[in-house]
Tab-separated table of C-alpha atoms in Angstrom:
chain	number	residue	atom	x	y	z
A	1	LEU	CA	10.660	65.742	-5.862
A	2	SER	CA	12.386	62.380	-5.866
A	3	LEU	CA	9.544	60.838	-3.842
A	4	GLN	CA	6.925	62.179	-6.251
A	5	GLN	CA	8.857	60.762	-9.196
A	6	ASP	CA	8.998	57.336	-7.515
A	7	VAL	CA	5.240	57.378	-6.901
A	8	ILE	CA	4.477	58.372	-10.504
A	9	ALA	CA	6.895	55.760	-11.864
A	10	GLY	CA	5.329	53.089	-9.687
A	11	PHE	CA	1.816	54.047	-10.820
A	12	LEU	CA	2.792	53.943	-14.489
A	13	TYR	CA	4.551	50.617	-13.981
A	14	ALA	CA	1.392	49.144	-12.368
A	15	ILE	CA	-0.702	50.316	-15.338
A	16	LEU	CA	1.792	48.735	-17.726
A	17	ILE	CA	1.613	45.385	-15.889
A	18	LEU	CA	-2.183	45.503	-15.848
A	19	ALA	CA	-2.313	46.289	-19.569
A	20	VAL	CA	-0.002	43.391	-20.408
A	21	PHE	CA	-1.538	40.718	-18.201
A	22	HIS	CA	-5.216	41.711	-18.179
A	23	PRO	CA	-6.078	39.650	-21.295
A	24	PHE	CA	-4.683	36.526	-19.623
A	25	VAL	CA	-6.876	36.941	-16.531
A	26	ASP	CA	-9.993	36.154	-18.552
A	27	LEU	CA	-8.269	33.156	-20.119
A	28	ILE	CA	-7.382	31.774	-16.702
A	29	ASP	CA	-10.913	32.338	-15.410
A	30	ASN	CA	-12.404	30.683	-18.482
A	31	PHE	CA	-10.063	27.705	-18.082
A	32	ASN	CA	-11.096	27.221	-14.450
A	33	LEU	CA	-14.786	27.514	-15.329
A	34	THR	CA	-14.977	25.540	-18.551
A	35	TYR	CA	-12.139	23.000	-18.680
A	36	LYS	CA	-13.474	19.792	-17.142
A	37	TYR	CA	-10.132	18.736	-15.663
A	38	ALA	CA	-9.340	22.124	-14.071
A	39	PRO	CA	-10.722	21.229	-10.606
A	40	LEU	CA	-8.825	17.935	-10.670
A	41	ILE	CA	-5.587	19.700	-11.609
A	42	ILE	CA	-6.037	22.146	-8.731
A	43	ILE	CA	-6.838	19.324	-6.286
A	44	MET	CA	-3.864	17.304	-7.537
A	45	ARG	CA	-1.520	20.227	-6.923
A	46	GLU	CA	-2.887	20.662	-3.398
A	47	VAL	CA	-2.533	16.950	-2.640
A	48	GLN	CA	1.029	16.857	-3.934
A	49	GLU	CA	1.893	19.832	-1.734
A	50	GLN	CA	0.288	18.069	1.242
A	51	LEU	CA	2.244	14.886	0.665
A	52	ALA	CA	5.501	16.752	0.210
A	53	GLY	CA	4.703	18.649	3.424
A	54	LEU	CA	4.313	15.546	5.607
A	55	ARG	CA	6.175	15.883	8.893
A	56	ILE	CA	6.597	13.636	11.932
A	57	ALA	CA	3.625	13.950	14.287
A	58	GLY	CA	4.414	10.990	16.523
A	59	ARG	CA	6.964	8.289	17.193
A	60	CYS	CA	6.425	5.118	19.199
A	61	VAL	CA	8.696	4.047	22.025
A	62	PRO	CA	10.586	0.952	20.789
A	63	SER	CA	9.854	-2.191	22.780
A	64	GLN	CA	12.404	-4.115	24.788
A	65	GLU	CA	12.468	-6.678	21.987
A	66	PRO	CA	13.324	-4.699	18.822
A	67	ALA	CA	11.937	-6.190	15.645
A	68	TYR	CA	11.411	-5.350	12.009
A	69	LEU	CA	7.979	-3.794	11.416
A	70	LEU	CA	6.862	-5.789	8.376
A	71	ASP	CA	3.249	-4.716	7.856
A	72	ILE	CA	0.888	-2.045	9.213
A	73	ALA	CA	-2.907	-1.813	9.276
A	74	ALA	CA	-5.186	0.839	10.771
A	75	SER	CA	-8.802	0.491	11.813
A	76	GLY	CA	-11.265	2.471	9.735
A	77	ALA	CA	-12.824	4.334	12.651
A	78	ALA	CA	-12.015	5.340	16.215
A	79	GLN	CA	-12.857	2.952	19.031
A	80	PRO	CA	-15.517	4.038	21.560
A	81	GLY	CA	-13.945	6.532	23.938
A	82	GLY	CA	-10.649	6.581	22.059
A	83	SER	CA	-8.877	6.871	18.736
A	84	ARG	CA	-8.436	4.407	15.892
A	85	LEU	CA	-6.194	1.417	16.374
A	86	VAL	CA	-2.982	0.497	14.586
A	87	ALA	CA	-1.818	-3.114	14.268
A	88	VAL	CA	1.766	-3.978	13.353
A	89	SER	CA	3.076	-7.357	12.221
A	90	CYS	CA	6.586	-7.862	13.578
A	91	SER	CA	9.459	-10.156	12.702
A	92	GLY	CA	9.531	-11.599	16.215
A	93	GLU	CA	6.344	-13.599	15.463
A	94	SER	CA	4.174	-11.072	17.298
A	95	LEU	CA	1.320	-8.713	16.484
A	96	ARG	CA	1.419	-5.385	18.318
A	97	LEU	CA	-1.488	-3.021	18.871
A	98	TYR	CA	-1.045	0.759	19.243
A	99	ASP	CA	-3.183	3.830	19.807
A	100	GLY	CA	-3.468	5.427	16.363
A	101	GLU	CA	-3.112	9.007	17.583
A	102	THR	CA	-0.466	8.779	20.307
A	103	LEU	CA	1.244	5.569	19.100
A	104	HIS	CA	1.206	4.319	22.686
A	105	PHE	CA	1.675	0.574	22.901
A	106	LEU	CA	-1.531	-1.194	23.997
A	107	ARG	CA	-0.973	-4.938	23.836
A	108	GLU	CA	0.729	-7.787	22.021
A	109	TYR	CA	-0.634	-10.989	20.507
A	110	ARG	CA	1.264	-14.131	19.661
A	111	GLY	CA	-0.593	-16.534	17.412
A	112	GLN	CA	0.534	-19.628	15.600
A	113	PRO	CA	4.317	-20.059	15.209
A	114	GLY	CA	5.998	-19.126	11.960
A	115	ALA	CA	6.996	-16.092	9.942
A	116	PRO	CA	4.313	-13.352	9.710
A	117	SER	CA	2.777	-12.546	6.344
A	118	GLY	CA	0.590	-9.508	6.929
A	119	VAL	CA	-2.058	-7.907	9.129
A	120	ARG	CA	-5.587	-6.610	8.348
A	121	PHE	CA	-8.535	-5.102	10.219
A	122	ALA	CA	-12.046	-6.181	9.315
A	123	HIS	CA	-13.797	-3.515	7.259
A	124	SER	CA	-17.175	-3.622	8.993
A	125	CYS	CA	-15.972	-4.370	12.526
A	126	ASP	CA	-12.908	-2.424	13.639
A	127	SER	CA	-12.411	-4.614	16.697
A	128	LEU	CA	-11.436	-7.656	14.617
A	129	VAL	CA	-7.852	-7.969	13.431
A	130	PHE	CA	-6.410	-10.756	11.258
A	131	SER	CA	-2.848	-11.979	10.905
A	132	ALA	CA	-1.358	-14.843	8.896
A	133	ARG	CA	1.535	-17.077	9.835
A	134	SER	CA	3.652	-19.195	7.559
A	135	ARG	CA	2.803	-22.427	9.368
A	136	GLY	CA	-0.591	-22.866	7.856
A	137	ALA	CA	-3.054	-20.634	9.750
A	138	VAL	CA	-4.711	-17.203	9.709
A	139	SER	CA	-5.629	-15.952	13.180
A	140	CYS	CA	-8.408	-13.520	14.100
A	141	TRP	CA	-8.462	-11.627	17.403
A	142	ASP	CA	-11.154	-9.457	18.962
A	143	VAL	CA	-9.385	-6.492	20.562
A	144	ARG	CA	-12.340	-6.004	22.948
A	145	SER	CA	-11.545	-9.334	24.577
A	146	ALA	CA	-9.086	-9.615	27.433
A	147	SER	CA	-7.945	-12.975	26.112
A	148	GLN	CA	-4.714	-13.349	24.183
A	149	GLU	CA	-6.155	-16.285	22.249
A	150	PRO	CA	-7.637	-15.841	18.744
A	151	VAL	CA	-11.420	-15.921	18.545
A	152	LEU	CA	-11.093	-17.865	15.306
A	153	LEU	CA	-8.380	-19.799	13.519
A	154	PHE	CA	-8.529	-20.335	9.754
A	155	THR	CA	-6.560	-23.535	9.225
A	156	GLY	CA	-5.051	-24.679	5.952
A	157	TYR	CA	-3.971	-28.043	4.644
A	158	PRO	CA	-0.983	-29.817	6.255
A	159	SER	CA	1.499	-28.833	3.554
A	160	ASN	CA	0.457	-25.161	3.388
A	161	VAL	CA	3.063	-22.500	4.174
A	162	PHE	CA	1.325	-19.119	3.937
A	163	SER	CA	3.250	-16.208	2.456
A	164	SER	CA	0.406	-13.662	1.949
A	165	PHE	CA	-3.262	-13.050	2.730
A	166	ASP	CA	-6.121	-10.556	2.551
A	167	VAL	CA	-9.747	-10.068	3.637
A	168	SER	CA	-12.478	-9.099	1.156
A	169	CYS	CA	-14.083	-5.651	1.469
A	170	SER	CA	-17.332	-7.326	2.571
A	171	ASP	CA	-15.487	-9.350	5.258
A	172	LEU	CA	-17.072	-12.511	3.845
A	173	ILE	CA	-13.952	-14.185	2.464
A	174	VAL	CA	-10.387	-14.654	3.692
A	175	CYS	CA	-7.812	-15.679	1.094
A	176	ALA	CA	-4.205	-16.745	1.681
A	177	GLY	CA	-1.420	-17.553	-0.760
A	178	THR	CA	1.122	-20.288	-0.145
A	179	GLU	CA	4.755	-20.906	-0.841
A	180	LYS	CA	5.569	-23.548	-3.410
A	181	VAL	CA	5.852	-27.007	-1.833
A	182	GLU	CA	7.149	-29.593	-4.284
A	183	LYS	CA	5.085	-28.645	-7.376
A	184	ASP	CA	2.059	-27.137	-5.614
A	185	THR	CA	1.114	-23.507	-5.027
A	186	PHE	CA	-2.340	-22.603	-3.700
A	187	LEU	CA	-4.758	-19.751	-3.157
A	188	VAL	CA	-6.775	-20.935	-0.145
A	189	PHE	CA	-10.245	-19.506	0.628
A	190	TRP	CA	-12.336	-19.480	3.827
A	191	ASP	CA	-15.799	-18.269	4.787
A	192	ALA	CA	-15.182	-15.473	7.329
A	193	ARG	CA	-18.790	-15.017	8.430
A	194	GLY	CA	-19.779	-15.421	12.068
A	195	VAL	CA	-16.343	-14.685	13.501
A	196	THR	CA	-17.662	-13.239	16.783
A	197	ASP	CA	-19.883	-16.285	17.307
A	198	CYS	CA	-17.032	-18.783	17.125
A	199	ALA	CA	-14.711	-17.911	20.017
A	200	GLY	CA	-11.797	-20.340	20.030
A	201	ALA	CA	-13.138	-22.202	17.005
A	202	THR	CA	-11.412	-23.194	13.782
A	203	LYS	CA	-12.554	-23.033	10.178
A	204	GLU	CA	-11.458	-25.241	7.341
A	205	PRO	CA	-11.035	-24.003	3.754
A	206	LEU	CA	-13.903	-23.574	1.329
A	207	GLY	CA	-11.576	-24.558	-1.496
A	208	VAL	CA	-8.393	-23.651	-3.373
A	209	TYR	CA	-7.063	-22.397	-6.708
A	210	SER	CA	-4.001	-24.352	-7.783
A	211	GLU	CA	-3.488	-23.858	-11.531
A	212	SER	CA	-2.681	-20.168	-12.014
A	213	HIS	CA	0.727	-19.733	-10.352
A	214	ASN	CA	3.788	-21.967	-10.386
A	215	ASP	CA	5.813	-20.334	-7.600
A	216	ASP	CA	5.388	-18.643	-4.191
A	217	ILE	CA	2.362	-16.315	-4.000
A	218	THR	CA	3.824	-13.197	-2.433
A	219	LYS	CA	0.787	-10.882	-2.421
A	220	ILE	CA	-3.016	-11.125	-2.235
A	221	CYS	CA	-5.171	-8.014	-2.675
A	222	PHE	CA	-8.970	-7.921	-2.796
A	223	HIS	CA	-10.708	-5.179	-4.785
A	224	PRO	CA	-11.599	-2.193	-2.534
A	225	LEU	CA	-15.217	-2.047	-3.783
A	226	GLU	CA	-16.101	-5.379	-5.403
A	227	PRO	CA	-15.741	-8.279	-2.928
A	228	ASN	CA	-15.731	-10.922	-5.657
A	229	LEU	CA	-12.533	-9.625	-7.300
A	230	VAL	CA	-9.099	-10.550	-5.992
A	231	ALA	CA	-5.600	-10.063	-7.428
A	232	SER	CA	-2.597	-12.256	-6.691
A	233	GLY	CA	1.111	-11.745	-7.347
A	234	SER	CA	3.894	-14.303	-7.328
A	235	THR	CA	7.604	-14.854	-7.702
A	236	ASP	CA	6.741	-16.386	-11.084
A	237	GLY	CA	6.215	-12.780	-12.273
A	238	LEU	CA	2.481	-13.093	-12.873
A	239	VAL	CA	-0.293	-10.879	-11.547
A	240	ASN	CA	-3.659	-12.645	-11.830
A	241	VAL	CA	-7.136	-11.186	-11.347
A	242	PHE	CA	-9.965	-13.547	-10.368
A	243	ASP	CA	-13.733	-13.304	-10.070
A	244	ILE	CA	-14.361	-15.749	-7.230
A	245	ASN	CA	-18.105	-15.806	-7.925
A	246	LYS	CA	-17.375	-18.116	-10.849
A	247	ASP	CA	-17.760	-21.872	-10.450
A	248	ASN	CA	-14.177	-22.926	-11.141
A	249	GLU	CA	-10.658	-21.527	-11.379
A	250	ASP	CA	-10.490	-21.447	-15.188
A	251	ASP	CA	-13.669	-19.379	-15.431
A	252	ALA	CA	-12.649	-17.229	-12.468
A	253	LEU	CA	-9.353	-16.115	-14.051
A	254	ILE	CA	-10.173	-12.765	-15.688
A	255	SER	CA	-6.681	-11.644	-16.641
A	256	THR	CA	-3.037	-12.588	-16.376
A	257	CYS	CA	-0.384	-9.857	-16.582
A	258	ASN	CA	3.344	-10.568	-16.648
A	259	SER	CA	5.665	-8.284	-14.704
A	260	ASP	CA	8.721	-10.263	-15.875
A	261	SER	CA	9.987	-10.301	-12.300
A	262	SER	CA	9.156	-11.417	-8.765
A	263	VAL	CA	6.189	-9.437	-7.365
A	264	SER	CA	6.816	-7.675	-4.037
A	265	SER	CA	3.676	-5.527	-3.639
A	266	LEU	CA	0.298	-5.242	-5.316
A	267	GLY	CA	-2.681	-2.884	-5.395
A	268	TRP	CA	-5.673	-1.358	-7.213
A	269	SER	CA	-5.973	2.172	-8.568
A	270	GLY	CA	-7.861	4.431	-10.973
A	271	GLN	CA	-11.486	5.485	-11.222
A	272	GLY	CA	-13.601	2.593	-9.969
A	273	TYR	CA	-10.331	0.817	-9.177
A	274	LYS	CA	-10.137	-0.730	-12.651
A	275	GLN	CA	-6.337	-0.597	-12.706
A	276	VAL	CA	-3.845	-3.005	-11.118
A	277	TYR	CA	-0.231	-2.202	-10.286
A	278	CYS	CA	2.691	-4.031	-8.731
A	279	THR	CA	6.263	-3.468	-7.645
A	280	THR	CA	8.928	-6.135	-7.956
A	281	HIS	CA	11.785	-7.417	-5.820
A	282	ASP	CA	14.310	-5.914	-8.232
A	283	GLU	CA	12.613	-2.471	-7.851
A	284	GLY	CA	10.555	-2.558	-11.027
A	285	PHE	CA	7.036	-1.180	-11.453
A	286	CYS	CA	4.140	-2.353	-13.639
A	287	TRP	CA	0.728	-0.742	-14.132
A	288	TRP	CA	-2.199	-2.197	-16.094
A	289	ASP	CA	-5.716	-1.042	-17.003
A	290	THR	CA	-8.084	-4.020	-16.764
A	291	ALA	CA	-10.911	-1.893	-18.193
A	292	GLN	CA	-9.237	-2.365	-21.600
A	293	LEU	CA	-9.382	-6.166	-21.522
A	294	ASP	CA	-12.308	-6.350	-23.942
A	295	THR	CA	-10.989	-3.632	-26.256
A	296	GLU	CA	-8.206	-3.355	-28.816
A	297	GLU	CA	-6.304	-0.927	-26.571
A	298	ALA	CA	-3.145	-2.032	-24.796
A	299	ILE	CA	-3.692	-2.696	-21.102
A	300	THR	CA	-0.137	-1.769	-20.034
A	301	LEU	CA	-0.083	1.826	-18.767
A	302	LEU	CA	3.545	1.799	-17.644
A	303	HIS	CA	6.376	-0.699	-17.234
A	304	VAL	CA	9.525	0.493	-15.476
A	305	LEU	CA	12.321	-2.067	-15.257
A	306	ASP	CA	14.213	-0.279	-12.464
A	307	ALA	CA	12.688	2.679	-10.610
A	308	ARG	CA	16.094	3.511	-9.132
A	309	GLU	CA	17.286	4.500	-12.593
A	310	SER	CA	14.000	6.074	-13.673
A	311	VAL	CA	13.518	8.397	-10.686
A	312	CYS	CA	16.060	11.156	-10.229
A	313	ALA	CA	16.327	11.113	-6.442
A	314	GLU	CA	18.717	13.464	-4.694
A	315	ASN	CA	22.198	11.975	-4.362
A	316	HIS	CA	20.887	8.752	-5.909
A	317	GLY	CA	18.941	8.173	-2.666
A	318	LEU	CA	16.310	5.779	-4.033
A	319	HIS	CA	17.451	2.285	-3.101
A	320	TYR	CA	14.148	0.357	-3.061
A	321	LEU	CA	10.364	0.551	-3.462
A	322	VAL	CA	8.030	-0.194	-0.550
A	323	GLY	CA	4.646	-0.089	-2.310
A	324	GLY	CA	1.945	2.129	-3.736
A	325	LEU	CA	-1.071	4.159	-2.610
A	326	TYR	CA	-3.966	5.458	-4.674
A	327	HIS	CA	-5.185	8.897	-3.611
A	328	GLU	CA	-8.905	9.015	-4.420
A	329	LYS	CA	-9.284	12.779	-3.997
A	330	ALA	CA	-6.544	13.517	-6.504
A	331	ALA	CA	-7.298	10.436	-8.631
A	332	LYS	CA	-3.557	9.818	-8.570
A	333	LEU	CA	-1.277	6.857	-7.920
A	334	PHE	CA	1.837	7.364	-5.819
A	335	LEU	CA	4.709	5.070	-4.851
A	336	LEU	CA	6.760	5.057	-1.670
A	337	GLY	CA	10.431	4.239	-1.882
A	338	GLY	CA	13.380	4.796	0.369
A	339	SER	CA	17.068	4.800	1.106
A	340	ASN	CA	19.014	2.412	3.305
A	341	THR	CA	19.548	5.255	5.779
A	342	GLY	CA	15.811	5.746	6.381
A	343	ASN	CA	14.809	8.582	4.048
A	344	ILE	CA	11.444	8.095	2.325
A	345	GLN	CA	10.852	9.072	-1.298
A	346	LEU	CA	7.352	10.006	-2.503
A	347	ILE	CA	6.999	9.215	-6.206
A	348	SER	CA	4.277	10.362	-8.582
A	349	CYS	CA	3.087	7.865	-11.224
A	350	GLY	CA	1.963	8.840	-14.708
A	351	THR	CA	1.657	7.041	-18.005
A	352	GLN	CA	4.762	8.943	-19.160
A	353	GLY	CA	6.865	7.699	-16.276
A	354	LEU	CA	7.772	8.179	-12.601
A	355	SER	CA	8.830	11.456	-11.005
A	356	LEU	CA	10.080	12.351	-7.538
A	357	LEU	CA	7.548	14.355	-5.538
A	358	GLY	CA	9.520	14.844	-2.349
A	359	THR	CA	11.682	13.261	0.353
A	360	LEU	CA	10.722	12.728	4.004
A	361	ARG	CA	13.784	12.989	6.237
A	362	GLY	CA	14.589	12.801	9.907
A	363	GLY	CA	12.405	9.800	10.686
A	364	HIS	CA	13.819	6.339	10.222
A	365	SER	CA	17.473	5.346	10.487
A	366	ALA	CA	17.256	2.108	8.500
A	367	THR	CA	15.290	0.532	5.659
A	368	VAL	CA	11.541	1.234	5.699
A	369	ARG	CA	9.582	-2.008	5.327
A	370	SER	CA	5.908	-0.998	5.636
A	371	PHE	CA	3.445	1.879	5.518
A	372	CYS	CA	-0.263	2.617	5.867
A	373	TRP	CA	-1.998	5.630	4.330
A	374	SER	CA	-5.106	7.120	5.967
A	375	PRO	CA	-7.278	9.099	3.516
A	376	THR	CA	-9.454	10.321	6.404
A	377	ASP	CA	-6.876	12.621	7.980
A	378	GLU	CA	-4.238	12.549	5.201
A	379	SER	CA	-1.734	10.862	7.513
A	380	LEU	CA	0.940	8.257	6.881
A	381	LEU	CA	2.232	5.512	9.172
A	382	THR	CA	5.632	3.983	8.450
A	383	GLY	CA	7.594	1.129	10.013
A	384	GLY	CA	11.110	-0.067	9.434
A	385	GLU	CA	14.076	-2.204	10.326
A	386	ASP	CA	14.995	0.310	13.040
A	387	ALA	CA	11.966	-0.936	15.054
A	388	GLN	CA	10.330	2.498	14.862
A	389	LEU	CA	6.689	3.251	14.104
A	390	LEU	CA	6.219	6.816	12.845
A	391	LEU	CA	3.135	8.938	12.233
A	392	TRP	CA	3.421	11.635	9.554
A	393	LYS	CA	0.924	14.484	9.063
A	394	PRO	CA	0.959	17.596	6.847
A	395	GLY	CA	2.750	20.441	8.610
A	396	ALA	CA	3.118	18.565	11.912
A	397	VAL	CA	5.783	19.411	14.505
A	398	GLU	CA	7.325	16.585	16.504
A	399	ARG	CA	7.793	17.233	20.200
A	400	SER	CA	11.110	15.420	20.318
A	401	LEU	CA	13.285	15.691	17.228
A	402	THR	CA	15.870	13.168	18.394
A	403	LYS	CA	16.431	10.622	15.656
A	404	LYS	CA	16.859	7.107	16.950
A	405	ALA	CA	20.193	5.499	16.179
A	406	SER	CA	20.164	2.595	13.768
A	407	LEU	CA	19.441	-0.697	15.492
A	408	LYS	CA	21.698	-3.535	14.452
A	409	ILE	CA	19.183	-6.286	15.020
A	410	SER	CA	18.862	-9.655	13.386
A	411	SER	CA	15.456	-10.570	12.027
A	412	SER	CA	13.933	-14.036	11.904
A	413	VAL	CA	12.344	-13.000	8.623
A	414	GLN	CA	14.470	-12.135	5.626
A	415	LYS	CA	12.639	-11.352	2.400
A	416	ARG	CA	13.960	-13.681	-0.283
A	417	VAL	CA	14.823	-12.148	-3.620
A	418	ARG	CA	14.709	-14.916	-6.173
A	419	VAL	CA	15.405	-15.087	-9.871
A	420	HIS	CA	12.024	-14.817	-11.580
A	421	ASN	CA	10.632	-17.626	-13.678
A	422	THR	CA	9.548	-16.615	-17.166
A	423	SER	CA	8.533	-20.052	-18.335
A	424	LEU	CA	4.841	-19.393	-17.660
A	425	LYS	CA	3.650	-16.864	-20.204
A	426	SER	CA	0.610	-14.614	-20.106
A	427	ARG	CA	-2.440	-16.604	-21.066
A	428	LYS	CA	-4.832	-13.722	-21.526
A	429	LYS	CA	-4.579	-10.139	-22.637
């Protein structure tokens, strides 16, 4: 009798639940079918779950000469008979090449002397890799060649000390930013065409911009889709956007945005990549919409003075920001931050503020200095001051879970955090 009573009670309870919630089923279905942002909301939730579910899929074997991993770039496609390539700019004045799937070390390049200031693969030719050095040159290597010598050297002017660089999405232009020498700070441009036809050759600059910044240019970032647009960030606090198709620097300057601090990283985001964002050396974050330049709307989407105070990380574990990534599928901007013990914080950006998405643990044992996001396979590469290169993938399982002890190494490159200069005000909206 007791069993029969339980069955009847369960049946009646199911009917009650159905009667209460049935009206809401149609509402949910109608929302998914009619609300134009419903698919995006669903995709965004899936992407956020994927990012929060990133796990270590691979870990490189540290070299005999440990170094800070300062910048990471990945080729857009796999090489014939293999996987994609990963290039890492290291503090020991070297450029290291790895297999993108196994993280096996392949080879090392040493270009011009001086502190490294970034690494990039060509967009249309995955065998060409560029790296800039502080002592006035950008080197280009062809990874198919057995030679250790660059196939092309982009030389600057005698006084140039390069602190940043980038390659346009069409691979036609290379641009490098300089440190301030006396009263001069330059954006230097070169014609990058015909690289493979100029083995061992050098190229001199096409020209320079010299009026728009008054301190070290820390970041250069070309637009992902429009090769004529380039953004620059500086320790003077300014983020400038240029259209290099224009005849002179004054006409080329489209917008000037003031972060009120020294710019540490820079990027594009939003539909059509009409938005520009930056992080600062004192862990601030700024986000602007350049599509509003010719309207009465404010272009500032968000300005956070200190992300460490804005983001509620567990045990106050957010110590710094590394940079940002725009996820096209989710149409969402994310930031990567970290702790001094190697944990990585994933931060979601919205016009209402920043929020912690998740924390990646068990990887690095020291400050994370660089990362590279791959939208193709939803993977993340990270490098740090512990000399480790890690590959993260959703739901991955690492074969060896041994966390490398923190390496107490001295780096030849120390990022300078300088008091920002606010004397140069924004000249345009």
